[in-house]
Amino acid sequence: MISDVLSDAKTDIEHYLNEPTFSDVYSDARLREQLHDLMISMEKIRVQLDAVPDREQIFESLITQIEERCKTANIECKRIRFDDDDNNEGLKIFLQEGRSTRPVLISISNARKAGILVEHKFENYKFISSYNGICSYEDKYIEVLVNSLDKSSIEKIYESLFNLDDFKNYINNFFSENDTKLELICNSPEGLNITISISPVSDIAKALLGNLQDDSISLKISGLNISRQEQAVSYLEKYANSIFFQIDLVLGLPLTVQRIQAQEENILQHHEQTILNIKYPVCQYDKEALSLYWYARSANEMPLLQYLAYYQVIEFYFSTYSQIKAKRTIQNFMKSPEFNIHNDNDIIKVLSIAKSSFARGFITEISQLEATLKECIQISSIKEFFEKNENLKKILTDKKHKTLDLEPLSYDNDEMLIDSIAKRTYDVRCRIVHTKNENNFDNTKSIYPFTKEAKLLNCEIELIHYLAKQVLIASSCKFQL
């Protein structure tokens, strides 16, 4: 503490003034008088500092106030110990988020957060489900963090959005608060006085959302009558979509409100650590198909796009394996003793097999998918894949996969397993591109971006990722320059 530093300094000065060894150095009477006055001033300051509560006392007072207010508002909170060097005590409060809660951590290392909560009516705030934002029904207020879809830097966002000449000048406080605020005040058709603004994130949002940069930006909407979480989400999405689309049309800046990933069970494979042993290439892969594969691998934050890219890897080989299937079917038919090359009906049957196998229309797509998977996927390999990932196996073989309502895989029937995988894969593909498959024309449920259905695609993506890899491997040729 500063008071300790002052006390040590005063002691050192007294030592040098009174030590005979240094008497000649500090013999000047005026200098000694000035040093004496300095010691008196330091002592006065030290006494004043000692009278001020230290940081721990201040923090304890703040979190005690927060605890009392949580108790009054029936908000769950509890004392915790942080795993830091000092094993400091802190507080965890649980604010409502739809039907669940989201924790807010308060530590002595960020005592300012506790101060902000005390200054604001934090009890009125709730988190917005699936979004990095807060709302208050009582205050008719919504605030959600904003970022750009094209990964633009914060400097570009500030300079484009607020028409700043230089972002560094803003950081150096050369601009006023009004220079970094877009605000729209209007009366809605329902008679509400609504204010919409885009500006640096508020103090209360910083405190509740945590781990934010000082220059973070948020969308703020006030004046709306909110009584349910669904209302808050609906209002947010409607206003954000409209405002951000206007901004994109004018500035070419694609903004979005920040979403958060649900804490779902991780069904992805967990491989044991292996030693990488690079070998000289043996296999060569089709450039076009592999480009689709890399595109899928790069689309981790866009599940619908990622799924379709993996599907296109498999689709790239539809004609190849459909022809192989047709060739085999025709050969088997012609090997029959009953086949007569001079019989027109037999020749027509051969042509019919070829036509149905080579067609690329909607009706035959699932049969082409089945043919491709049957040529490239071994039953033993796919079962080994599932056995290594029990969670994935459980989800894909259950009667119902949450809201996706997909047919379970016929895991225990080897003859039907590949067919059931093809059907499930094709069903998901149809729901993403919003087309109807031939087996369930009226009841297909489309999947749209940023919906809860899209979040449930993780296990489907893991499956089609495996299928795409196996098709690439099976379709490779000998490596040559």
mmCIF file of C-alpha atoms in Angstrom, residues 102-434:
data_model
loop_
_atom_site.group_PDB
_atom_site.id
_atom_site.type_symbol
_atom_site.label_atom_id
_atom_site.label_comp_id
_atom_site.label_asym_id
_atom_site.label_seq_id
_atom_site.Cartn_x
_atom_site.Cartn_y
_atom_site.Cartn_z
ATOM 1 C CA ARG A 102 -26.310 -17.429 -16.766
ATOM 2 C CA PRO A 103 -23.608 -16.732 -14.147
ATOM 3 C CA VAL A 104 -21.869 -13.411 -13.540
ATOM 4 C CA LEU A 105 -18.495 -13.643 -11.784
ATOM 5 C CA ILE A 106 -17.237 -10.806 -9.597
ATOM 6 C CA SER A 107 -13.632 -10.879 -8.371
ATOM 7 C CA ILE A 108 -11.463 -8.455 -6.437
ATOM 8 C CA SER A 109 -9.214 -8.158 -9.498
ATOM 9 C CA ASN A 110 -12.177 -6.541 -11.243
ATOM 10 C CA ALA A 111 -13.686 -4.654 -8.325
ATOM 11 C CA ARG A 112 -14.887 -1.975 -10.747
ATOM 12 C CA LYS A 113 -17.514 -4.465 -11.956
ATOM 13 C CA ALA A 114 -18.911 -4.700 -8.425
ATOM 14 C CA GLY A 115 -19.043 -0.912 -8.257
ATOM 15 C CA ILE A 116 -20.962 -0.710 -11.541
ATOM 16 C CA LEU A 117 -23.504 -3.279 -10.380
ATOM 17 C CA VAL A 118 -24.082 -1.344 -7.173
ATOM 18 C CA GLU A 119 -24.562 1.865 -9.181
ATOM 19 C CA HIS A 120 -27.151 0.241 -11.481
ATOM 20 C CA LYS A 121 -30.343 -1.735 -10.918
ATOM 21 C CA PHE A 122 -28.712 -4.988 -11.981
ATOM 22 C CA GLU A 123 -31.637 -6.923 -10.485
ATOM 23 C CA ASN A 124 -33.814 -5.726 -13.370
ATOM 24 C CA TYR A 125 -31.588 -7.239 -16.046
ATOM 25 C CA LYS A 126 -31.882 -10.591 -17.756
ATOM 26 C CA PHE A 127 -29.686 -12.208 -20.384
ATOM 27 C CA ILE A 128 -31.147 -12.682 -23.854
ATOM 28 C CA SER A 129 -31.242 -16.343 -24.849
ATOM 29 C CA SER A 130 -28.682 -17.298 -27.512
ATOM 30 C CA TYR A 131 -27.331 -13.733 -27.707
ATOM 31 C CA ASN A 132 -24.494 -11.869 -26.052
ATOM 32 C CA GLY A 133 -26.837 -9.270 -24.680
ATOM 33 C CA ILE A 134 -29.075 -8.105 -21.844
ATOM 34 C CA CYS A 135 -32.574 -6.730 -21.434
ATOM 35 C CA SER A 136 -34.693 -5.114 -18.730
ATOM 36 C CA TYR A 137 -38.455 -5.448 -18.812
ATOM 37 C CA GLU A 138 -38.858 -2.698 -16.206
ATOM 38 C CA ASP A 139 -36.601 -0.258 -18.065
ATOM 39 C CA LYS A 140 -37.923 -1.275 -21.509
ATOM 40 C CA TYR A 141 -34.330 -1.776 -22.607
ATOM 41 C CA ILE A 142 -32.404 -4.176 -24.857
ATOM 42 C CA GLU A 143 -28.653 -4.142 -25.494
ATOM 43 C CA VAL A 144 -26.666 -6.663 -27.542
ATOM 44 C CA LEU A 145 -23.050 -6.663 -28.683
ATOM 45 C CA VAL A 146 -22.351 -6.041 -32.358
ATOM 46 C CA ASN A 147 -19.618 -7.344 -34.653
ATOM 47 C CA SER A 148 -19.094 -7.687 -38.401
ATOM 48 C CA LEU A 149 -19.740 -10.750 -40.514
ATOM 49 C CA ASP A 150 -16.721 -10.052 -42.719
ATOM 50 C CA LYS A 151 -14.346 -9.899 -39.704
ATOM 51 C CA SER A 152 -13.666 -6.196 -40.212
ATOM 52 C CA SER A 153 -11.349 -4.677 -37.629
ATOM 53 C CA ILE A 154 -12.815 -2.503 -34.898
ATOM 54 C CA GLU A 155 -10.934 0.422 -36.455
ATOM 55 C CA LYS A 156 -12.762 -0.020 -39.764
ATOM 56 C CA ILE A 157 -16.121 -0.386 -38.016
ATOM 57 C CA TYR A 158 -15.646 2.832 -36.053
ATOM 58 C CA GLU A 159 -14.368 4.811 -39.024
ATOM 59 C CA SER A 160 -17.139 3.581 -41.350
ATOM 60 C CA LEU A 161 -20.022 3.600 -38.908
ATOM 61 C CA PHE A 162 -19.302 6.893 -37.184
ATOM 62 C CA ASN A 163 -17.513 8.603 -40.092
ATOM 63 C CA LEU A 164 -14.345 9.119 -38.058
ATOM 64 C CA ASP A 165 -11.220 10.325 -39.821
ATOM 65 C CA ASP A 166 -8.914 8.327 -37.583
ATOM 66 C CA PHE A 167 -9.792 5.684 -35.002
ATOM 67 C CA LYS A 168 -6.617 6.499 -33.055
ATOM 68 C CA ASN A 169 -7.959 9.983 -32.383
ATOM 69 C CA TYR A 170 -11.007 8.418 -30.761
ATOM 70 C CA ILE A 171 -8.809 6.242 -28.579
ATOM 71 C CA ASN A 172 -6.890 9.373 -27.575
ATOM 72 C CA ASN A 173 -10.190 11.055 -26.588
ATOM 73 C CA PHE A 174 -10.124 13.579 -29.419
ATOM 74 C CA PHE A 175 -13.794 12.824 -30.149
ATOM 75 C CA SER A 176 -16.813 13.376 -27.924
ATOM 76 C CA GLU A 177 -19.345 10.716 -26.961
ATOM 77 C CA ASN A 178 -21.803 12.015 -29.561
ATOM 78 C CA ASP A 179 -19.214 11.417 -32.296
ATOM 79 C CA THR A 180 -19.506 7.670 -31.717
ATOM 80 C CA LYS A 181 -23.260 7.259 -31.555
ATOM 81 C CA LEU A 182 -25.817 6.551 -34.264
ATOM 82 C CA GLU A 183 -29.229 7.297 -32.810
ATOM 83 C CA LEU A 184 -32.748 7.085 -34.177
ATOM 84 C CA ILE A 185 -35.750 8.310 -32.179
ATOM 85 C CA CYS A 186 -39.180 7.554 -33.558
ATOM 86 C CA ASN A 187 -42.803 6.896 -32.682
ATOM 87 C CA SER A 188 -43.913 3.424 -33.654
ATOM 88 C CA PRO A 189 -47.329 2.724 -35.234
ATOM 89 C CA GLU A 190 -48.289 1.305 -31.831
ATOM 90 C CA GLY A 191 -47.692 4.696 -30.208
ATOM 91 C CA LEU A 192 -44.392 3.798 -28.522
ATOM 92 C CA ASN A 193 -41.524 6.269 -28.256
ATOM 93 C CA ILE A 194 -38.605 4.104 -29.355
ATOM 94 C CA THR A 195 -34.919 4.960 -29.355
ATOM 95 C CA ILE A 196 -32.479 2.852 -31.365
ATOM 96 C CA SER A 197 -28.757 3.501 -31.120
ATOM 97 C CA ILE A 198 -25.431 1.947 -32.032
ATOM 98 C CA SER A 199 -22.604 3.123 -29.794
ATOM 99 C CA PRO A 200 -19.836 1.918 -27.458
ATOM 100 C CA VAL A 201 -21.104 -0.686 -25.010
ATOM 101 C CA SER A 202 -22.641 0.584 -21.767
ATOM 102 C CA ASP A 203 -21.057 0.120 -18.337
ATOM 103 C CA ILE A 204 -23.805 -2.224 -17.141
ATOM 104 C CA ALA A 205 -23.393 -4.428 -20.229
ATOM 105 C CA LYS A 206 -19.621 -4.513 -19.669
ATOM 106 C CA ALA A 207 -20.176 -5.608 -16.085
ATOM 107 C CA LEU A 208 -22.756 -8.296 -16.844
ATOM 108 C CA LEU A 209 -21.383 -9.713 -20.101
ATOM 109 C CA GLY A 210 -17.749 -9.640 -18.992
ATOM 110 C CA ASN A 211 -14.435 -9.908 -20.872
ATOM 111 C CA LEU A 212 -15.261 -7.088 -23.284
ATOM 112 C CA GLN A 213 -12.905 -4.697 -24.980
ATOM 113 C CA ASP A 214 -13.354 -1.053 -24.038
ATOM 114 C CA ASP A 215 -14.086 -0.230 -27.679
ATOM 115 C CA SER A 216 -16.806 -2.888 -28.090
ATOM 116 C CA ILE A 217 -19.993 -1.703 -29.814
ATOM 117 C CA SER A 218 -23.585 -2.587 -29.005
ATOM 118 C CA LEU A 219 -27.067 -2.123 -30.416
ATOM 119 C CA LYS A 220 -29.398 -0.505 -27.888
ATOM 120 C CA ILE A 221 -33.192 -0.414 -28.150
ATOM 121 C CA SER A 222 -35.348 1.346 -25.557
ATOM 122 C CA GLY A 223 -39.026 2.160 -25.208
ATOM 123 C CA LEU A 224 -40.468 -1.264 -26.032
ATOM 124 C CA ASN A 225 -42.992 -3.017 -23.814
ATOM 125 C CA ILE A 226 -41.358 -6.334 -22.943
ATOM 126 C CA SER A 227 -42.823 -8.999 -20.700
ATOM 127 C CA ARG A 228 -41.365 -12.252 -22.063
ATOM 128 C CA GLN A 229 -38.022 -13.533 -23.291
ATOM 129 C CA GLU A 230 -39.560 -14.475 -26.638
ATOM 130 C CA GLN A 231 -40.679 -10.873 -27.106
ATOM 131 C CA ALA A 232 -37.202 -9.526 -26.415
ATOM 132 C CA VAL A 233 -35.661 -11.926 -28.942
ATOM 133 C CA SER A 234 -38.327 -11.144 -31.545
ATOM 134 C CA TYR A 235 -37.940 -7.364 -31.169
ATOM 135 C CA LEU A 236 -34.160 -7.630 -31.253
ATOM 136 C CA GLU A 237 -34.104 -9.699 -34.434
ATOM 137 C CA LYS A 238 -36.628 -7.513 -36.257
ATOM 138 C CA TYR A 239 -34.894 -4.234 -35.477
ATOM 139 C CA ALA A 240 -31.368 -5.601 -35.941
ATOM 140 C CA ASN A 241 -32.168 -7.162 -39.319
ATOM 141 C CA SER A 242 -33.757 -3.968 -40.619
ATOM 142 C CA ILE A 243 -31.141 -1.527 -39.292
ATOM 143 C CA PHE A 244 -28.128 -3.654 -40.237
ATOM 144 C CA PHE A 245 -29.415 -4.314 -43.749
ATOM 145 C CA GLN A 246 -29.718 -0.559 -44.295
ATOM 146 C CA ILE A 247 -26.139 -0.094 -43.068
ATOM 147 C CA ASP A 248 -24.895 -2.817 -45.405
ATOM 148 C CA LEU A 249 -26.677 -1.246 -48.394
ATOM 149 C CA VAL A 250 -25.158 2.174 -47.724
ATOM 150 C CA LEU A 251 -21.721 1.384 -46.269
ATOM 151 C CA GLY A 252 -21.108 -2.182 -47.427
ATOM 152 C CA LEU A 253 -20.521 -3.053 -43.767
ATOM 153 C CA PRO A 254 -22.264 -6.338 -42.805
ATOM 154 C CA LEU A 255 -22.984 -6.051 -39.090
ATOM 155 C CA THR A 256 -24.664 -8.642 -36.895
ATOM 156 C CA VAL A 257 -25.607 -9.079 -33.266
ATOM 157 C CA GLN A 258 -23.355 -11.489 -31.410
ATOM 158 C CA ARG A 259 -24.743 -14.929 -30.786
ATOM 159 C CA ILE A 260 -23.418 -17.370 -28.232
ATOM 160 C CA GLN A 261 -23.042 -21.104 -28.603
ATOM 161 C CA ALA A 262 -25.290 -23.234 -26.438
ATOM 162 C CA GLN A 263 -23.502 -25.420 -23.937
ATOM 163 C CA GLU A 264 -24.320 -28.658 -25.705
ATOM 164 C CA GLU A 265 -22.733 -32.019 -25.175
ATOM 165 C CA ASN A 266 -19.666 -32.346 -27.348
ATOM 166 C CA ILE A 267 -20.309 -35.275 -29.631
ATOM 167 C CA LEU A 268 -17.185 -34.846 -31.746
ATOM 168 C CA GLN A 269 -14.531 -37.500 -31.719
ATOM 169 C CA HIS A 270 -11.688 -37.257 -29.249
ATOM 170 C CA HIS A 271 -8.668 -38.955 -30.784
ATOM 171 C CA GLU A 272 -5.768 -40.114 -28.722
ATOM 172 C CA GLN A 273 -2.651 -38.096 -29.338
ATOM 173 C CA THR A 274 -0.620 -39.629 -32.162
ATOM 174 C CA ILE A 275 2.753 -38.875 -33.661
ATOM 175 C CA LEU A 276 2.520 -37.282 -37.096
ATOM 176 C CA ASN A 277 4.501 -39.268 -39.634
ATOM 177 C CA ILE A 278 4.427 -37.571 -43.030
ATOM 178 C CA LYS A 279 5.110 -39.909 -45.952
ATOM 179 C CA TYR A 280 5.790 -39.270 -49.588
ATOM 180 C CA PRO A 281 2.382 -38.962 -51.331
ATOM 181 C CA VAL A 282 0.924 -42.238 -52.520
ATOM 182 C CA CYS A 283 -2.587 -41.080 -53.389
ATOM 183 C CA GLN A 284 -3.738 -38.203 -55.542
ATOM 184 C CA TYR A 285 -7.158 -36.609 -55.059
ATOM 185 C CA ASP A 286 -9.426 -34.792 -57.471
ATOM 186 C CA LYS A 287 -8.634 -31.089 -57.295
ATOM 187 C CA GLU A 288 -12.273 -29.960 -57.565
ATOM 188 C CA ALA A 289 -13.590 -32.360 -54.925
ATOM 189 C CA LEU A 290 -10.765 -31.511 -52.545
ATOM 190 C CA SER A 291 -11.421 -27.789 -52.968
ATOM 191 C CA LEU A 292 -14.998 -28.426 -51.801
ATOM 192 C CA TYR A 293 -13.632 -30.382 -48.846
ATOM 193 C CA TRP A 294 -11.314 -27.533 -47.795
ATOM 194 C CA TYR A 295 -14.179 -25.101 -48.211
ATOM 195 C CA ALA A 296 -16.245 -27.182 -45.800
ATOM 196 C CA ARG A 297 -13.369 -27.344 -43.321
ATOM 197 C CA SER A 298 -13.144 -23.547 -43.330
ATOM 198 C CA ALA A 299 -16.858 -23.037 -42.600
ATOM 199 C CA ASN A 300 -16.916 -24.026 -38.930
ATOM 200 C CA GLU A 301 -19.077 -21.049 -37.962
ATOM 201 C CA MET A 302 -21.597 -21.676 -40.773
ATOM 202 C CA PRO A 303 -23.070 -25.159 -40.195
ATOM 203 C CA LEU A 304 -25.546 -25.115 -43.086
ATOM 204 C CA LEU A 305 -22.894 -24.066 -45.580
ATOM 205 C CA GLN A 306 -20.452 -26.577 -44.122
ATOM 206 C CA TYR A 307 -22.926 -29.442 -44.445
ATOM 207 C CA LEU A 308 -23.718 -28.625 -48.065
ATOM 208 C CA ALA A 309 -20.024 -28.367 -48.950
ATOM 209 C CA TYR A 310 -19.368 -31.848 -47.543
ATOM 210 C CA TYR A 311 -22.428 -33.101 -49.429
ATOM 211 C CA GLN A 312 -21.044 -31.625 -52.650
ATOM 212 C CA VAL A 313 -17.820 -33.576 -52.125
ATOM 213 C CA ILE A 314 -19.876 -36.765 -52.255
ATOM 214 C CA GLU A 315 -22.114 -35.431 -55.038
ATOM 215 C CA PHE A 316 -19.030 -34.793 -57.182
ATOM 216 C CA TYR A 317 -18.736 -38.581 -57.642
ATOM 217 C CA PHE A 318 -22.413 -39.378 -58.248
ATOM 218 C CA SER A 319 -21.993 -39.954 -61.985
ATOM 219 C CA THR A 320 -18.872 -42.067 -61.460
ATOM 220 C CA TYR A 321 -20.430 -44.534 -59.047
ATOM 221 C CA SER A 322 -23.852 -44.510 -60.700
ATOM 222 C CA GLN A 323 -22.150 -45.674 -63.886
ATOM 223 C CA ILE A 324 -20.281 -48.362 -61.959
ATOM 224 C CA LYS A 325 -23.567 -49.541 -60.468
ATOM 225 C CA ALA A 326 -25.250 -49.454 -63.872
ATOM 226 C CA LYS A 327 -22.376 -51.361 -65.451
ATOM 227 C CA ARG A 328 -22.547 -54.057 -62.783
ATOM 228 C CA THR A 329 -26.335 -54.319 -63.029
ATOM 229 C CA ILE A 330 -26.232 -54.571 -66.821
ATOM 230 C CA GLN A 331 -23.430 -57.147 -66.707
ATOM 231 C CA ASN A 332 -25.348 -59.305 -64.234
ATOM 232 C CA PHE A 333 -28.510 -59.018 -66.323
ATOM 233 C CA MET A 334 -26.693 -59.958 -69.528
ATOM 234 C CA LYS A 335 -24.955 -62.919 -67.840
ATOM 235 C CA SER A 336 -28.322 -64.514 -67.171
ATOM 236 C CA PRO A 337 -29.017 -67.552 -69.393
ATOM 237 C CA GLU A 338 -32.442 -66.053 -70.032
ATOM 238 C CA PHE A 339 -30.977 -62.937 -71.635
ATOM 239 C CA ASN A 340 -31.346 -62.928 -75.413
ATOM 240 C CA ILE A 341 -29.473 -60.301 -77.376
ATOM 241 C CA HIS A 342 -31.970 -60.732 -80.221
ATOM 242 C CA ASN A 343 -34.966 -60.084 -77.950
ATOM 243 C CA ASP A 344 -36.148 -56.460 -78.175
ATOM 244 C CA ASN A 345 -37.664 -56.582 -74.682
ATOM 245 C CA ASP A 346 -34.316 -57.604 -73.161
ATOM 246 C CA ILE A 347 -32.505 -54.814 -74.997
ATOM 247 C CA ILE A 348 -35.130 -52.309 -73.802
ATOM 248 C CA LYS A 349 -34.535 -53.483 -70.214
ATOM 249 C CA VAL A 350 -30.809 -52.818 -70.612
ATOM 250 C CA LEU A 351 -31.504 -49.321 -71.945
ATOM 251 C CA SER A 352 -33.948 -48.684 -69.095
ATOM 252 C CA ILE A 353 -31.324 -49.642 -66.492
ATOM 253 C CA ALA A 354 -28.788 -47.331 -68.104
ATOM 254 C CA LYS A 355 -31.246 -44.441 -68.368
ATOM 255 C CA SER A 356 -32.375 -44.654 -64.743
ATOM 256 C CA SER A 357 -28.790 -44.910 -63.512
ATOM 257 C CA PHE A 358 -27.373 -42.034 -65.546
ATOM 258 C CA ALA A 359 -30.221 -39.591 -64.968
ATOM 259 C CA ARG A 360 -29.343 -36.582 -62.826
ATOM 260 C CA GLY A 361 -32.872 -35.497 -61.947
ATOM 261 C CA PHE A 362 -34.449 -34.950 -58.541
ATOM 262 C CA ILE A 363 -36.063 -38.390 -58.408
ATOM 263 C CA THR A 364 -32.805 -40.342 -58.729
ATOM 264 C CA GLU A 365 -30.511 -38.242 -56.516
ATOM 265 C CA ILE A 366 -30.946 -40.393 -53.424
ATOM 266 C CA SER A 367 -30.252 -43.541 -55.449
ATOM 267 C CA GLN A 368 -27.031 -41.949 -56.720
ATOM 268 C CA LEU A 369 -26.091 -41.096 -53.136
ATOM 269 C CA GLU A 370 -26.757 -44.684 -52.079
ATOM 270 C CA ALA A 371 -24.673 -46.010 -54.962
ATOM 271 C CA THR A 372 -21.754 -43.727 -54.108
ATOM 272 C CA LEU A 373 -21.772 -44.595 -50.405
ATOM 273 C CA LYS A 374 -22.088 -48.332 -51.052
ATOM 274 C CA GLU A 375 -19.045 -48.235 -53.326
ATOM 275 C CA CYS A 376 -16.925 -46.144 -50.929
ATOM 276 C CA ILE A 377 -17.995 -47.064 -47.379
ATOM 277 C CA GLN A 378 -17.242 -50.405 -45.766
ATOM 278 C CA ILE A 379 -19.668 -51.618 -43.094
ATOM 279 C CA SER A 380 -16.783 -52.537 -40.799
ATOM 280 C CA SER A 381 -15.269 -49.061 -41.165
ATOM 281 C CA ILE A 382 -18.480 -47.155 -40.482
ATOM 282 C CA LYS A 383 -19.181 -49.305 -37.427
ATOM 283 C CA GLU A 384 -15.660 -48.724 -36.136
ATOM 284 C CA PHE A 385 -16.261 -44.996 -36.595
ATOM 285 C CA PHE A 386 -19.423 -45.171 -34.477
ATOM 286 C CA GLU A 387 -17.860 -47.375 -31.811
ATOM 287 C CA LYS A 388 -15.156 -44.748 -31.273
ATOM 288 C CA ASN A 389 -17.835 -42.141 -30.673
ATOM 289 C CA GLU A 390 -20.622 -43.526 -28.513
ATOM 290 C CA ASN A 391 -22.347 -40.155 -28.083
ATOM 291 C CA LEU A 392 -22.646 -39.695 -31.826
ATOM 292 C CA LYS A 393 -23.875 -43.263 -32.239
ATOM 293 C CA LYS A 394 -26.526 -42.762 -29.562
ATOM 294 C CA ILE A 395 -27.875 -39.579 -31.131
ATOM 295 C CA LEU A 396 -27.980 -40.912 -34.696
ATOM 296 C CA THR A 397 -29.598 -44.210 -33.760
ATOM 297 C CA ASP A 398 -32.216 -42.767 -31.373
ATOM 298 C CA LYS A 399 -35.822 -42.758 -32.539
ATOM 299 C CA LYS A 400 -35.922 -38.984 -32.426
ATOM 300 C CA HIS A 401 -33.053 -36.510 -32.707
ATOM 301 C CA LYS A 402 -34.541 -33.578 -30.801
ATOM 302 C CA THR A 403 -36.386 -31.172 -33.106
ATOM 303 C CA LEU A 404 -34.847 -32.454 -36.354
ATOM 304 C CA ASP A 405 -37.141 -35.485 -36.215
ATOM 305 C CA LEU A 406 -34.956 -37.618 -38.496
ATOM 306 C CA GLU A 407 -35.254 -41.338 -39.069
ATOM 307 C CA PRO A 408 -32.727 -43.224 -36.911
ATOM 308 C CA LEU A 409 -29.972 -45.202 -38.576
ATOM 309 C CA SER A 410 -30.501 -48.956 -38.950
ATOM 310 C CA TYR A 411 -27.345 -49.664 -37.000
ATOM 311 C CA ASP A 412 -28.083 -53.306 -36.158
ATOM 312 C CA ASN A 413 -29.010 -54.216 -39.727
ATOM 313 C CA ASP A 414 -25.855 -54.336 -41.858
ATOM 314 C CA GLU A 415 -27.816 -54.677 -45.086
ATOM 315 C CA MET A 416 -29.814 -51.520 -44.384
ATOM 316 C CA LEU A 417 -27.193 -49.383 -42.619
ATOM 317 C CA ILE A 418 -25.782 -47.645 -45.711
ATOM 318 C CA ASP A 419 -29.278 -47.073 -47.106
ATOM 319 C CA SER A 420 -30.405 -45.482 -43.831
ATOM 320 C CA ILE A 421 -27.288 -43.275 -43.767
ATOM 321 C CA ALA A 422 -27.998 -42.164 -47.335
ATOM 322 C CA LYS A 423 -31.627 -41.379 -46.502
ATOM 323 C CA ARG A 424 -30.731 -39.382 -43.389
ATOM 324 C CA THR A 425 -27.991 -37.491 -45.253
ATOM 325 C CA TYR A 426 -30.338 -36.694 -48.122
ATOM 326 C CA ASP A 427 -33.133 -35.594 -45.771
ATOM 327 C CA VAL A 428 -30.836 -33.098 -44.041
ATOM 328 C CA ARG A 429 -29.624 -31.808 -47.401
ATOM 329 C CA CYS A 430 -33.220 -31.236 -48.548
ATOM 330 C CA ARG A 431 -34.104 -29.370 -45.373
ATOM 331 C CA ILE A 432 -31.131 -27.052 -45.771
ATOM 332 C CA VAL A 433 -31.799 -26.191 -49.422
ATOM 333 C CA HIS A 434 -35.557 -26.065 -48.683
#
